[in-house]
Coordinates of C-alpha atoms in Angstrom, one line a residue:
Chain A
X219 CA 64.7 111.4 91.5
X220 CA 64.0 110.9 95.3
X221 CA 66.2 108.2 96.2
X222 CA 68.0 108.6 99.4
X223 CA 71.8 108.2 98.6
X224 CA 72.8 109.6 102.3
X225 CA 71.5 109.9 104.9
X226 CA 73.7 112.3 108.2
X227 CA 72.7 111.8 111.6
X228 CA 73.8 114.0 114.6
X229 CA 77.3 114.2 113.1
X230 CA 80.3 115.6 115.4
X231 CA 83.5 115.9 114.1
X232 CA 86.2 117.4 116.5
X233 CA 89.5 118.0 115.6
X234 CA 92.4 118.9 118.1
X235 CA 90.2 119.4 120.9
X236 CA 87.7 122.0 119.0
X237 CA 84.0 120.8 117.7
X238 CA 83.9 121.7 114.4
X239 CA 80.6 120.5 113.6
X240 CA 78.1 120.1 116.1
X241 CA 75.1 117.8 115.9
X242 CA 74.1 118.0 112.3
X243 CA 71.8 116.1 110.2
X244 CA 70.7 116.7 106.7
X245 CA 70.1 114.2 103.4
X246 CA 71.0 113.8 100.1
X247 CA 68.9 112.5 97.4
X248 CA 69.9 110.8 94.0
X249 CA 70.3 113.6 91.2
X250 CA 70.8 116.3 93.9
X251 CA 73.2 119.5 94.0
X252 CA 73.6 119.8 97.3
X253 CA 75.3 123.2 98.1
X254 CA 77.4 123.4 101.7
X255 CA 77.3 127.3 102.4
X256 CA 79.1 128.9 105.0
X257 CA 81.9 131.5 105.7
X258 CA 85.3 130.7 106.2
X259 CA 85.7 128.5 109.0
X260 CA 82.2 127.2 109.5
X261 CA 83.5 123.2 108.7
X262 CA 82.8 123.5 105.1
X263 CA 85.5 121.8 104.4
X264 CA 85.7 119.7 107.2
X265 CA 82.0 118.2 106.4
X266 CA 83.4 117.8 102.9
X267 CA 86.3 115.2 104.0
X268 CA 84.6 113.8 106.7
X269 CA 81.8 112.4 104.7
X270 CA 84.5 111.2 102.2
X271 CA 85.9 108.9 104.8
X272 CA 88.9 111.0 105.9
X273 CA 88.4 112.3 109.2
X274 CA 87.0 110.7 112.5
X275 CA 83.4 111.3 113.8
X276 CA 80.8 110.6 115.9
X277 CA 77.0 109.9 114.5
X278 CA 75.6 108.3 112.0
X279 CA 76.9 108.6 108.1
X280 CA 74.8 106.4 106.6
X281 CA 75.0 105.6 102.5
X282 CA 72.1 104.1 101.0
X283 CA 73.8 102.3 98.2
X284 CA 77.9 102.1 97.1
X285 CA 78.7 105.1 95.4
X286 CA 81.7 105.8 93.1
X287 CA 83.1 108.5 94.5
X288 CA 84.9 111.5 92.9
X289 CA 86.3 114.5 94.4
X290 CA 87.8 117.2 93.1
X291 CA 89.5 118.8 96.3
X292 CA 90.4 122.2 97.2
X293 CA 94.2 123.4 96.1
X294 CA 95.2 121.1 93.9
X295 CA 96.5 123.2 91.1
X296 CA 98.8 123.0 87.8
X297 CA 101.2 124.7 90.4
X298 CA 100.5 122.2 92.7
X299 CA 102.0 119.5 89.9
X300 CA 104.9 121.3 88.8
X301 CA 107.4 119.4 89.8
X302 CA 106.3 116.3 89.0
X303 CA 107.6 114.7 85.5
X304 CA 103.7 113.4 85.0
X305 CA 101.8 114.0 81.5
X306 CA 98.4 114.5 81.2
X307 CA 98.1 110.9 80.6
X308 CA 100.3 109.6 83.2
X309 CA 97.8 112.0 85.5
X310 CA 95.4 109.5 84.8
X311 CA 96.6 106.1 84.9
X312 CA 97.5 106.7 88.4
X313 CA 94.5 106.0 88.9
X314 CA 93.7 102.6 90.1
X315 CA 92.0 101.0 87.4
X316 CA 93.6 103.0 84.8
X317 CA 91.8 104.4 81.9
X318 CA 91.8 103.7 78.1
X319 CA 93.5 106.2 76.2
X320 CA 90.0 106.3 74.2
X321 CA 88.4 107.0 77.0
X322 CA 90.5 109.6 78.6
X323 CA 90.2 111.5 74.9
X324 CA 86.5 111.3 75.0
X325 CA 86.3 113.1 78.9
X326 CA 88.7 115.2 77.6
X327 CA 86.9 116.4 74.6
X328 CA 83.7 116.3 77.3
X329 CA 85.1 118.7 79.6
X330 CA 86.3 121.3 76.0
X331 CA 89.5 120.4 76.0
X332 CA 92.1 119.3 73.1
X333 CA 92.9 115.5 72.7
X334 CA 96.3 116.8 71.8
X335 CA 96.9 117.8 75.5
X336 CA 97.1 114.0 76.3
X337 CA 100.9 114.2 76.1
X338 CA 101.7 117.4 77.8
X339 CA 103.1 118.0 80.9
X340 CA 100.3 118.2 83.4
X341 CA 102.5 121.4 85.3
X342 CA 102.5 123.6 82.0
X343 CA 98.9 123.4 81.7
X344 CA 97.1 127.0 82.1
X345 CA 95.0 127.1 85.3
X346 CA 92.0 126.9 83.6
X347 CA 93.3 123.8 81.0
X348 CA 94.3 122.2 84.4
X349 CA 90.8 122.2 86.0
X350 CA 89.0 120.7 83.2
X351 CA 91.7 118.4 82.9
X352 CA 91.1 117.9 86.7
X353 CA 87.3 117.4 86.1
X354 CA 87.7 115.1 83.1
X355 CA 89.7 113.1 85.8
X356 CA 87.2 112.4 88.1
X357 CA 84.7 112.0 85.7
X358 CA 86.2 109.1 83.6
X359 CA 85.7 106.6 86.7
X360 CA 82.3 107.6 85.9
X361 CA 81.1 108.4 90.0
X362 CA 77.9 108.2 91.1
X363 CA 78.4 111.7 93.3
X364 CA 81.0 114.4 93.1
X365 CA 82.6 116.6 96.1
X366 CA 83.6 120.0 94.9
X367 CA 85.5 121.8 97.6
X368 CA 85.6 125.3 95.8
X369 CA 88.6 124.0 93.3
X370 CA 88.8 127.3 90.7
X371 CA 88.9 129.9 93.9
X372 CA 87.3 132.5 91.4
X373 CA 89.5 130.7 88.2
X374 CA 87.5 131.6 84.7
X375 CA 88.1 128.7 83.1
X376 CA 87.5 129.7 79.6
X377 CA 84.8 132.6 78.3
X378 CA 82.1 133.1 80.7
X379 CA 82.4 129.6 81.7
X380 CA 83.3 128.4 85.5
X381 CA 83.7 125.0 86.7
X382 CA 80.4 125.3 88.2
X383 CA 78.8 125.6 84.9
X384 CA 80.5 123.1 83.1
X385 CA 79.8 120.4 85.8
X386 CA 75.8 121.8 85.7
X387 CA 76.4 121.2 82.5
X388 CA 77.0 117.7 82.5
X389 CA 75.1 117.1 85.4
X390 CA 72.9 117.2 82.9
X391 CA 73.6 115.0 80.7
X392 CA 74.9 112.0 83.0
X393 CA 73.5 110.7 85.9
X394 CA 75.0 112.9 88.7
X395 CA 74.7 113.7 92.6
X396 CA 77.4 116.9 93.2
X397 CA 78.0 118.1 96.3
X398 CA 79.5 121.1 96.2
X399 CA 80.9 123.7 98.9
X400 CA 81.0 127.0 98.4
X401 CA 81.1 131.3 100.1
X402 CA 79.7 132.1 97.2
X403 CA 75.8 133.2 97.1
X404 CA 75.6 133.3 93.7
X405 CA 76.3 130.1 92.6
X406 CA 74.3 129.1 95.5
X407 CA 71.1 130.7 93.8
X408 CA 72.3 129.8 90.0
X409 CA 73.3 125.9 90.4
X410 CA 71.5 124.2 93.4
X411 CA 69.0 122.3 94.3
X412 CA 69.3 122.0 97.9
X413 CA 71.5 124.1 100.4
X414 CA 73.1 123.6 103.9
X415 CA 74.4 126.3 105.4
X416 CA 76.6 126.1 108.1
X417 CA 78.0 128.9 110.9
X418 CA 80.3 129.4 113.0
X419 CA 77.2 130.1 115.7
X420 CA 75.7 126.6 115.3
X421 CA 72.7 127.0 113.9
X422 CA 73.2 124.9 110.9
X423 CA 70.0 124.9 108.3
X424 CA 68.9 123.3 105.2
X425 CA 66.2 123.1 102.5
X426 CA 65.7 124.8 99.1
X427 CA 67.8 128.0 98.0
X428 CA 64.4 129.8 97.7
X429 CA 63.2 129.0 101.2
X430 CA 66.7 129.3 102.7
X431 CA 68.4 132.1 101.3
X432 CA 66.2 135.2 102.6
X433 CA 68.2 138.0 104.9
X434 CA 67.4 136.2 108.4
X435 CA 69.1 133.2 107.9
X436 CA 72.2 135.2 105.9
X437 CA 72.3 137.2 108.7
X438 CA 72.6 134.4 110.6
X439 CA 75.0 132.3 108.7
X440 CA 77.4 135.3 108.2
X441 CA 76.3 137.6 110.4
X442 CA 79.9 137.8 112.4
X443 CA 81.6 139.2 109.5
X444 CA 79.3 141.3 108.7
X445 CA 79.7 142.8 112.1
X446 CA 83.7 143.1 111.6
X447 CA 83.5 144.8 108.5
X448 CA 81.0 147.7 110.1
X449 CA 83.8 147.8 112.9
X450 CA 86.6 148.4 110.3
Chain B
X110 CA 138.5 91.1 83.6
X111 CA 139.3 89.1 87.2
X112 CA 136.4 87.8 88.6
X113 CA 137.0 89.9 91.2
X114 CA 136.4 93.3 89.2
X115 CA 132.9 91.2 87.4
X116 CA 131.8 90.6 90.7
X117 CA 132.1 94.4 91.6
X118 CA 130.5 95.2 88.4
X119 CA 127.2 93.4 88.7
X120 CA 127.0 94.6 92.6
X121 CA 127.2 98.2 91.4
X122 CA 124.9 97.7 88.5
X123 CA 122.4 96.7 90.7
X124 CA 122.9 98.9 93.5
X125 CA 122.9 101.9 91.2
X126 CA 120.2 100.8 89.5
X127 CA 117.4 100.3 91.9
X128 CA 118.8 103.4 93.9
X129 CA 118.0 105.7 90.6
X130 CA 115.0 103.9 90.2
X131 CA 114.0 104.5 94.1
X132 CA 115.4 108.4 94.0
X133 CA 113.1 109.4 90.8
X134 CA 110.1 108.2 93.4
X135 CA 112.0 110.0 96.3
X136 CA 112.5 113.0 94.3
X137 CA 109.0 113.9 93.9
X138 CA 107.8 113.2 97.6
X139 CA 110.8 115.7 97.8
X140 CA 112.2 113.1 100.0
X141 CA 115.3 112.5 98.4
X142 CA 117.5 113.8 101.3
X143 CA 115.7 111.6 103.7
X144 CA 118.3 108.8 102.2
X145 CA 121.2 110.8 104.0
X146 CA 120.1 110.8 107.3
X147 CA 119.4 107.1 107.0
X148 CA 122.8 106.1 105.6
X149 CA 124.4 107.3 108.5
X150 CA 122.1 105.8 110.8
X151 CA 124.1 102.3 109.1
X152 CA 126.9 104.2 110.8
X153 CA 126.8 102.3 114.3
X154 CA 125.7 99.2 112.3
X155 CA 128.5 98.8 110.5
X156 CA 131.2 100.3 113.5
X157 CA 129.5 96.6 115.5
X158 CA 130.5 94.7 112.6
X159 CA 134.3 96.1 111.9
X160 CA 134.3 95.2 116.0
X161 CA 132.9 91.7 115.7
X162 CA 134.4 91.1 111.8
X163 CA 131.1 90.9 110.4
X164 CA 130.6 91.8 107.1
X165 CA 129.1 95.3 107.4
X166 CA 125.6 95.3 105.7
X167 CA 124.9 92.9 108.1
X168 CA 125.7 95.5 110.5
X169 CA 124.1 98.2 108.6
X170 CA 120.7 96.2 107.5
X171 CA 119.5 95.9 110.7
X172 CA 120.0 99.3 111.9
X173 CA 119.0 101.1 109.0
X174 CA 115.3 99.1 108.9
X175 CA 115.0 99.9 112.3
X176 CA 115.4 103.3 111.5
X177 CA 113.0 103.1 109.3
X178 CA 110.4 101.7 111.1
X179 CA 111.1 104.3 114.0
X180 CA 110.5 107.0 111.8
X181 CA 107.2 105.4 110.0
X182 CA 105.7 105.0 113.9
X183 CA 106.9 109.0 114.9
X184 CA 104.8 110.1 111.7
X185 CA 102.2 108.4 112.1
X186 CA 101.8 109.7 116.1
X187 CA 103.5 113.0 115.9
X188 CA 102.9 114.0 112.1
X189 CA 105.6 115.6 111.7
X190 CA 107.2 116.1 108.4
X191 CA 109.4 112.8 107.5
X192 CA 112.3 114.7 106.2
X193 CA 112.1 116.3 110.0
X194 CA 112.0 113.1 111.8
X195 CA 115.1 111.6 109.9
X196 CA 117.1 114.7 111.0
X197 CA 116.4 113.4 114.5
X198 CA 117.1 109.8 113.6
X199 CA 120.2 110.7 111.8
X200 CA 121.9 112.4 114.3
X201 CA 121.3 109.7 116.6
X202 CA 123.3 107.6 114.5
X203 CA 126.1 109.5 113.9
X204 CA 126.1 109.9 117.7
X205 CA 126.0 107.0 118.3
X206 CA 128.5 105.9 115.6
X207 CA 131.1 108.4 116.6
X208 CA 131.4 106.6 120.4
X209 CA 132.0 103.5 118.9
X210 CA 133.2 103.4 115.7
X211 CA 137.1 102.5 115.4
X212 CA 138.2 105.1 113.9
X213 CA 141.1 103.0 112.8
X214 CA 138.9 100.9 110.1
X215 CA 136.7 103.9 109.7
X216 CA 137.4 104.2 105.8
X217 CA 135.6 101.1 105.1
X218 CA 132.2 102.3 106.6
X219 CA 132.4 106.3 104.9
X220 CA 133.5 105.2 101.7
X221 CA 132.4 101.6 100.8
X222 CA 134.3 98.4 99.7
X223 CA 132.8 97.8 96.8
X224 CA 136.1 96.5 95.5
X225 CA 136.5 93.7 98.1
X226 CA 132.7 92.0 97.6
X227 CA 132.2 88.2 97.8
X228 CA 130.4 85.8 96.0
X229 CA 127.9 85.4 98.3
X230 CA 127.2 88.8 98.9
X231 CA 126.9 89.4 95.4
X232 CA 124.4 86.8 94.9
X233 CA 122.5 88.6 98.1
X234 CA 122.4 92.2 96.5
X235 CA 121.2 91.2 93.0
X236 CA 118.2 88.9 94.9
X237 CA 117.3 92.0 96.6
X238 CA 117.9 94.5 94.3
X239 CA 114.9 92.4 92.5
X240 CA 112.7 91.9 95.2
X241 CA 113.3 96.0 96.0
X242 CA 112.9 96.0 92.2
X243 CA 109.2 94.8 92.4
X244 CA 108.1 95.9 95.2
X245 CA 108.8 99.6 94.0
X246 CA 107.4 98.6 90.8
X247 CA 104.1 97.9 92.9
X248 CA 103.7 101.2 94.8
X249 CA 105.4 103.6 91.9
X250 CA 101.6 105.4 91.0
X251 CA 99.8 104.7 94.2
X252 CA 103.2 106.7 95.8
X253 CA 103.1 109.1 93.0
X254 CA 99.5 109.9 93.3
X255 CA 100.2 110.2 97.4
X256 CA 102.1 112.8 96.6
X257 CA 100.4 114.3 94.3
X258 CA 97.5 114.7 96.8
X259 CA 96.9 112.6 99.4
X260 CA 93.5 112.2 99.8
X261 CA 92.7 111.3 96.3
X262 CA 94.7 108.2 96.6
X263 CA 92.8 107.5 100.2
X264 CA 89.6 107.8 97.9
X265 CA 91.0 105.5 95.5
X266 CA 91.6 103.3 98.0
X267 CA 95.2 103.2 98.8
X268 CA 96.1 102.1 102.3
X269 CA 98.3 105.1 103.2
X270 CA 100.4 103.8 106.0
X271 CA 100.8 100.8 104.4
X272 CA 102.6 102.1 101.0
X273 CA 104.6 104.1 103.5
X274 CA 105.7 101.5 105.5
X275 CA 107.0 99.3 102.3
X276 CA 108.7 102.7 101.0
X277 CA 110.3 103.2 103.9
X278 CA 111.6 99.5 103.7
X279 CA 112.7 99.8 100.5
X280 CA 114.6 103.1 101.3
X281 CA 115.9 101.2 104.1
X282 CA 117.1 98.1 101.8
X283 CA 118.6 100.7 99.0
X284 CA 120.3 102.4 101.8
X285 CA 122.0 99.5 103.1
X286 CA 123.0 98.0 99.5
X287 CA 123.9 101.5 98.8
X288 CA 126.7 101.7 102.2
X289 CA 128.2 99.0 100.4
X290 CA 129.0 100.8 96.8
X291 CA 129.7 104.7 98.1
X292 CA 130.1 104.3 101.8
X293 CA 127.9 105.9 104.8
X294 CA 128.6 109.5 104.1
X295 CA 127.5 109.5 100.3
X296 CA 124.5 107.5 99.9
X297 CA 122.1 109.9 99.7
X298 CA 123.7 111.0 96.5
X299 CA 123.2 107.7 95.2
X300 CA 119.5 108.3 95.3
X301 CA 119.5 111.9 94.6
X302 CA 121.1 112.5 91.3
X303 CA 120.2 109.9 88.7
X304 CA 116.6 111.4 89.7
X305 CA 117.5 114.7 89.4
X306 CA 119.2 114.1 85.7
X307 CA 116.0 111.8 85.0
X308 CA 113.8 114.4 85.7
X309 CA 115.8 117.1 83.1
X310 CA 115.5 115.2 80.4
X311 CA 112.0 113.4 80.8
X312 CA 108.7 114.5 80.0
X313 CA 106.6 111.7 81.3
X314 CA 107.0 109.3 84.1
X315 CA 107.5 106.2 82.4
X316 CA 111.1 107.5 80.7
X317 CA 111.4 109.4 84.3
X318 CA 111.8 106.3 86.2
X319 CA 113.2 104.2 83.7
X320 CA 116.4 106.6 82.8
X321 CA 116.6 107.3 86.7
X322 CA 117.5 103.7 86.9
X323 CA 119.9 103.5 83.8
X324 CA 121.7 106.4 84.8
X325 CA 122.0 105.2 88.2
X326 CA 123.8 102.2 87.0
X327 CA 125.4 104.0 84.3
X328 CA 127.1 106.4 86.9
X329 CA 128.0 102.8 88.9
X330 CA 129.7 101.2 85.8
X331 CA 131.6 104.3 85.0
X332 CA 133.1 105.2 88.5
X333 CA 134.1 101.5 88.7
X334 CA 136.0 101.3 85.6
X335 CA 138.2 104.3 86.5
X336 CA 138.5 103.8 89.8
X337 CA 140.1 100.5 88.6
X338 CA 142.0 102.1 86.1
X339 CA 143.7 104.5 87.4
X340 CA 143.2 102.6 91.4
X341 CA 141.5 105.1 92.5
X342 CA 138.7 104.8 95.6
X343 CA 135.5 103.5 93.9
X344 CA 132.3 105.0 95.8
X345 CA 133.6 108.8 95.1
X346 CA 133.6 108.3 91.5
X347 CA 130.8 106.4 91.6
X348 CA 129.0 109.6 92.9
X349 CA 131.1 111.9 90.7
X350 CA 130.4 110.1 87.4
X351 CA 126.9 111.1 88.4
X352 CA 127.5 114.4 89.0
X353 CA 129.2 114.8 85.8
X354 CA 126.1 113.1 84.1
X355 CA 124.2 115.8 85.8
X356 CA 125.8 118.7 84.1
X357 CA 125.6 117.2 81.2
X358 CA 121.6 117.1 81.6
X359 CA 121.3 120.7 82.1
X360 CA 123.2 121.6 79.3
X361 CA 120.4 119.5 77.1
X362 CA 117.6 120.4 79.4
X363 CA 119.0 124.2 78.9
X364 CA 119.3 123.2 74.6
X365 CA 116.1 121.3 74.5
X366 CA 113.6 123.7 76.8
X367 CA 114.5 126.7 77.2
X368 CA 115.1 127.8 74.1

């Protein structure tokens, strides 16, 4: 359970002239849900791509073995798709080593959705058919870790069910790392096993939700907005 | 049939072809404008060869890659939008085609001379209408899923600037092929509506880009044959026939969809 799969060393990441992140280091072990909390503009995002390879830094990103990578990324919607004359299976073999249809029916029927949706258009999916569909998507590549940059923005994607809960899910059943970013404390509490939380004021911290999320460090993690909403 | 008119026939099969085929790829980088801008940029191109009596995609090839490649390098350091950067680049052209072009032979380079093609240059067009074929054919899903979202297909691997360099190439060679079936002024449509009628009556990407291409040559074998008929120019018909195929799509998009 306590293999290293990566390892961040003094990272900086600066973009347009403004530091975004700011000397941080933190570690991700093997079977890990790593949560990155933060308000809006803390880097949360910015972390996310930047570990994926995407964006310039400065410091040591250091992977311990190869990972498959899978990422389900932040806006990408069914609205997103609409325009495009792709079914859910042409969704997929873009992809570069395409799927087997088999295969795409079993993630599919993993993530609760109909095998008969293989031949729709991807754009007339509901929101919530289009995020499993999503998920199903990255899964089938079968990736070592997952980067989940807060994809449903509050989307129920079927009864009680969020995409948090479904990836939990079958985090437990395969062999998964997620790294996931969220504002969201209670997800924080319900699905992780480690947290990093990250500020606007620099003081980035990280351990266990237990040990991290008491009213200090809150305080300091969002304590700005909690400031302009007394002032309004 | 004169040899003449077979000649004509092939050259517009394959120009409207891989321009369809290129336009359903265009269309959904919303991009399909960007052909415009570079058509005219074959402008000045093809004014230097009327002057010199060259013929004039080898005035407008040249010009046209450049083009191109100038507007691959401004994304890249400015990131501005491409369909921005070829407004710049396009009215450079025309600029630059309005100084010099004689006005006199003018028809040749708005319109096309499809009509008039030689041998040779018949035999050049249907080697690279293959080789733009392929190449297409290559970078169709990494492209798609570019546009779908970028950074998935950086995490997939794709070389971004790469696959946008060879697009823009293959624009560029469409472009040029295309000057010679419609003229300057009309290429974009070329590229434009066989995607457009492509994507009303496809569901799925494989028919998308297929019928894109048959309808591209479709509108090129139709607006041939009448302009011959009845004498008529060719490269307006050629567009028109397209048009008309158009119509016809929403009327079974509007059958098939929405009711």
């Amino acid at each position: 359970m306590n293999n290293p799969l990566l390892e961040v060393k003094n990272l900086n990441v600066n973009l347009g002239g403004e530091k975004i992140i700011e000397d941080l280091s933190f570690r991700i072990s093997c079977g890990e849900i790593l949560t990155i909390l933060g308000p809006n503009g803390s880097g949360k995002t910015v972390l996310l791509r930047t570990l994926l390879g995407l964006l310039p830094y400065k410091g040591n990103i250091l992977w311990h073995q190869a990972p498959r990578v899978g990422y389900l990324p932040q806006g990408l919607n069914q609205i997103r798709v609409k325009d495009f004359p792709l079914t859910v299976y042409d969704f997929f073999a873009l992809k570069n080593n395409p799927p087997l249809i088999s295969d795409i029916e079993k993630f599919l029927n993993l993530v609760g959705l109909d095998k008969n949706i293989i031949f729709k258009k991807a754009g007339t999916l509901s929101g919530g058919q289009f995020q499993r569909m999503l998920v199903a998507w990255v899964l089938v590549s079968h990736p070592d870790i997952i980067f989940l940059d807060e994809p449903t923005a509050g989307i129920n994607i079927g009864g009680e069910e969020t995409i948090y809960s479904l990836l939990r899910n079958i985090w437990g059943k395969e062999k998964l790392t997620i790294l996931m970013v969220t504002h969201d404390l209670s997800i924080v509490y319900k699905y992780s096993t480690n947290v990093l939380c990250l500020s606007r004021l620099g003081h980035p911290c990280f351990g266990e939700p237990k040990e991290i999320l008491n009213s200090k460090t809150l305080e300091q993690i969002f304590g700005t907005e909690i400031k302009l909403y007394k002032h309004i | 049939m004169t040899y003449q008119f077979f000649l004509t026939l092939i050259s517009g099969v394959c120009i409207g072809g891989i321009s369809g085929f290129l336009g359903s790829l265009m269309l959904s980088k919303k991009m399909s404008v960007v052909a415009g801008p570079l058509a005219h940029l074959a402008l000045p191109g093809v004014a230097l060869a009327l002057i010199w009596g060259l013929s004039i995609s080898f005035g407008a090839f040249p010009f046209v890659i450049l083009g191109a490649i100038i507007i691959w390098l401004l994304e890249k350091k400015t990131q501005l939008p491409m369909e921005n950067l070829s407004a710049i680049i396009f009215a450079s052209g025309v600029g630059i085609a309005l100084l010099i072009l004689p006005i006199g032979k003018a028809e040749e380079a708005l319109v096309g001379n499809i009509e008039k093609i030689t041998t040779i240059e018949t035999l050049a067009i249907i080697v690279l209408s293959v080789a733009v074929f392929l190449m297409v054919k290559k970078i169709y899903k990494k492209m798609m899923l570019m546009n779908v979202y970028e950074d998935l297909a950086v995490i997939e691997g794709t070389k971004v600037s790469l696959y946008n360099l060879l697009y823009l190439l293959a624009i560029a060679a469409a472009v040029s092929m295309g000057v010679y079936l419609v003229g300057g002024l009309i290429t974009a449509a070329l590229i434009a509506i066989p995607a457009a009628t492509a994507k009303n009556i496809s569901k799925g990407m494989l028919f998308y880009r297929i019928s894109a291409a048959v309808l591209g040559a479709i509108s090129a074998v139709v607006g041939i044959i009448i302009a011959n008929y009845f004498q008529w120019p060719t490269g307006p018909l050629v567009i028109l026939s397209g048009v008309v195929l158009f119509l016809l799509s929403i009327i079974f998009r509007w059958r098939n969809y929405e009711n």
